[in-house]
């Protein structure tokens, strides 16, 4: 039996090579009155995904996903500008799933609210 998908998931795609970014260390944190508290850490799988990332349910609030891009690009033997990417977002609906994808290249990144 597989574990239920967590409340927050992510997916990293390396747009330079057109493939998922496997092996990216990722951290999920919650903003507790101005202090970031780590809830979970994981590494993207072969498909660039983290499906089991923290609790199945989270309260409304401000959260941050941090991607250790330096580790990923070092493994790829690629020089990159951003050693890490922080995505801060508001979890407004505790009943909704939040998917936070990252499109990554050595000198740029973008994100959006996925489903």
mmCIF file of C-alpha atoms in Angstrom:
data_model
loop_
_atom_site.group_PDB
_atom_site.id
_atom_site.type_symbol
_atom_site.label_atom_id
_atom_site.label_comp_id
_atom_site.label_asym_id
_atom_site.label_seq_id
_atom_site.Cartn_x
_atom_site.Cartn_y
_atom_site.Cartn_z
ATOM 1 C CA UNK A 1 0.000 0.000 0.000
ATOM 2 C CA UNK A 2 1.365 3.446 -0.897
ATOM 3 C CA UNK A 3 1.178 6.444 1.386
ATOM 4 C CA UNK A 4 -1.341 9.151 0.597
ATOM 5 C CA UNK A 5 -0.071 12.151 -1.339
ATOM 6 C CA UNK A 6 1.019 14.955 0.955
ATOM 7 C CA UNK A 7 -0.767 18.308 1.145
ATOM 8 C CA UNK A 8 2.119 19.994 -0.715
ATOM 9 C CA UNK A 9 3.916 18.333 -3.630
ATOM 10 C CA UNK A 10 6.481 19.527 -6.139
ATOM 11 C CA UNK A 11 7.951 18.719 -9.518
ATOM 12 C CA UNK A 12 11.247 20.044 -10.917
ATOM 13 C CA UNK A 13 11.898 20.161 -14.651
ATOM 14 C CA UNK A 14 15.285 21.065 -16.074
ATOM 15 C CA UNK A 15 14.300 23.195 -19.050
ATOM 16 C CA UNK A 16 17.862 23.238 -20.406
ATOM 17 C CA UNK A 17 17.863 19.520 -21.108
ATOM 18 C CA UNK A 18 14.104 19.063 -21.383
ATOM 19 C CA UNK A 19 13.917 16.393 -18.675
ATOM 20 C CA UNK A 20 12.870 16.011 -15.046
ATOM 21 C CA UNK A 21 15.495 17.097 -12.527
ATOM 22 C CA UNK A 22 16.183 14.022 -10.398
ATOM 23 C CA UNK A 23 18.078 14.251 -7.119
ATOM 24 C CA UNK A 24 17.233 17.834 -6.145
ATOM 25 C CA UNK A 25 17.191 18.216 -2.333
ATOM 26 C CA UNK A 26 14.001 20.027 -1.247
ATOM 27 C CA UNK A 27 12.831 21.397 2.119
ATOM 28 C CA UNK A 28 9.289 22.381 3.177
ATOM 29 C CA UNK A 29 8.969 24.975 5.942
ATOM 30 C CA UNK A 30 6.165 26.807 7.750
ATOM 31 C CA UNK A 31 6.325 30.447 8.844
ATOM 32 C CA UNK A 32 5.701 30.452 12.597
ATOM 33 C CA UNK A 33 5.478 34.139 13.571
ATOM 34 C CA UNK A 34 8.462 35.095 11.417
ATOM 35 C CA UNK A 35 10.528 31.976 12.134
ATOM 36 C CA UNK A 36 10.810 29.285 9.474
ATOM 37 C CA UNK A 37 10.204 25.814 10.933
ATOM 38 C CA UNK A 38 11.194 22.802 8.840
ATOM 39 C CA UNK A 39 8.353 20.332 8.295
ATOM 40 C CA UNK A 40 9.947 17.938 5.824
ATOM 41 C CA UNK A 41 12.880 17.288 3.553
ATOM 42 C CA UNK A 42 13.069 15.082 0.492
ATOM 43 C CA UNK A 43 14.835 14.583 -2.808
ATOM 44 C CA UNK A 44 13.178 14.589 -6.210
ATOM 45 C CA UNK A 45 12.725 11.128 -7.694
ATOM 46 C CA UNK A 46 13.687 9.966 -11.202
ATOM 47 C CA UNK A 47 10.648 11.824 -12.567
ATOM 48 C CA UNK A 48 11.670 15.041 -10.753
ATOM 49 C CA UNK A 49 8.776 14.712 -8.300
ATOM 50 C CA UNK A 50 8.229 14.756 -4.563
ATOM 51 C CA UNK A 51 4.782 13.252 -3.896
ATOM 52 C CA UNK A 52 5.273 12.404 -0.217
ATOM 53 C CA UNK A 53 6.488 15.698 1.189
ATOM 54 C CA UNK A 54 5.352 16.538 4.670
ATOM 55 C CA UNK A 55 1.996 16.021 6.312
ATOM 56 C CA UNK A 56 -1.167 14.943 4.532
ATOM 57 C CA UNK A 57 -2.887 18.004 6.045
ATOM 58 C CA UNK A 58 -1.569 21.463 6.892
ATOM 59 C CA UNK A 59 -3.283 24.499 8.400
ATOM 60 C CA UNK A 60 -3.679 27.735 6.458
ATOM 61 C CA UNK A 61 -0.582 29.890 6.578
ATOM 62 C CA UNK A 62 2.630 30.891 4.861
ATOM 63 C CA UNK A 63 4.947 28.134 3.638
ATOM 64 C CA UNK A 64 8.275 27.977 1.843
ATOM 65 C CA UNK A 65 9.766 25.346 -0.437
ATOM 66 C CA UNK A 66 13.555 25.552 -0.849
ATOM 67 C CA UNK A 67 15.305 23.771 -3.703
ATOM 68 C CA UNK A 68 19.042 23.080 -3.369
ATOM 69 C CA UNK A 69 19.900 23.785 -6.992
ATOM 70 C CA UNK A 70 23.649 23.997 -6.291
ATOM 71 C CA UNK A 71 23.736 20.294 -5.441
ATOM 72 C CA UNK A 72 21.738 19.391 -8.545
ATOM 73 C CA UNK A 73 23.828 21.449 -10.959
ATOM 74 C CA UNK A 74 27.087 20.300 -9.356
ATOM 75 C CA UNK A 75 26.052 16.688 -10.050
ATOM 76 C CA UNK A 76 25.321 17.705 -13.651
ATOM 77 C CA UNK A 77 28.743 19.422 -13.890
ATOM 78 C CA UNK A 78 27.004 22.672 -14.811
ATOM 79 C CA UNK A 79 27.886 26.122 -13.503
ATOM 80 C CA UNK A 80 24.765 27.924 -12.350
ATOM 81 C CA UNK A 81 23.855 31.344 -11.003
ATOM 82 C CA UNK A 82 21.263 30.408 -8.353
ATOM 83 C CA UNK A 83 22.569 28.092 -5.597
ATOM 84 C CA UNK A 84 19.061 27.703 -4.207
ATOM 85 C CA UNK A 85 15.523 28.705 -5.025
ATOM 86 C CA UNK A 86 12.998 29.741 -2.360
ATOM 87 C CA UNK A 87 9.307 29.744 -3.204
ATOM 88 C CA UNK A 88 7.119 31.312 -0.530
ATOM 89 C CA UNK A 89 3.367 30.813 -0.872
ATOM 90 C CA UNK A 90 0.119 31.207 1.044
ATOM 91 C CA UNK A 91 -1.802 28.043 1.788
ATOM 92 C CA UNK A 92 -5.247 29.612 2.051
ATOM 93 C CA UNK A 93 -7.520 26.579 1.642
ATOM 94 C CA UNK A 94 -6.648 23.743 4.034
ATOM 95 C CA UNK A 95 -8.889 21.401 2.006
ATOM 96 C CA UNK A 96 -7.054 21.991 -1.305
ATOM 97 C CA UNK A 97 -3.936 20.280 -2.619
ATOM 98 C CA UNK A 98 -0.972 22.576 -3.317
ATOM 99 C CA UNK A 99 1.441 21.623 -6.094
ATOM 100 C CA UNK A 100 4.502 23.882 -6.438
ATOM 101 C CA UNK A 101 6.412 23.099 -9.663
ATOM 102 C CA UNK A 102 9.793 24.574 -10.561
ATOM 103 C CA UNK A 103 11.058 25.054 -14.118
ATOM 104 C CA UNK A 104 14.807 25.317 -13.803
ATOM 105 C CA UNK A 105 17.826 26.307 -15.885
ATOM 106 C CA UNK A 106 21.324 27.405 -14.804
ATOM 107 C CA UNK A 107 20.480 31.117 -15.147
ATOM 108 C CA UNK A 108 16.704 31.330 -14.717
ATOM 109 C CA UNK A 109 13.735 29.712 -13.038
ATOM 110 C CA UNK A 110 9.975 30.050 -12.952
ATOM 111 C CA UNK A 111 7.135 28.580 -10.965
ATOM 112 C CA UNK A 112 3.351 28.485 -10.894
ATOM 113 C CA UNK A 113 0.516 26.985 -8.883
ATOM 114 C CA UNK A 114 0.042 23.531 -10.276
ATOM 115 C CA UNK A 115 -2.671 20.978 -9.647
#
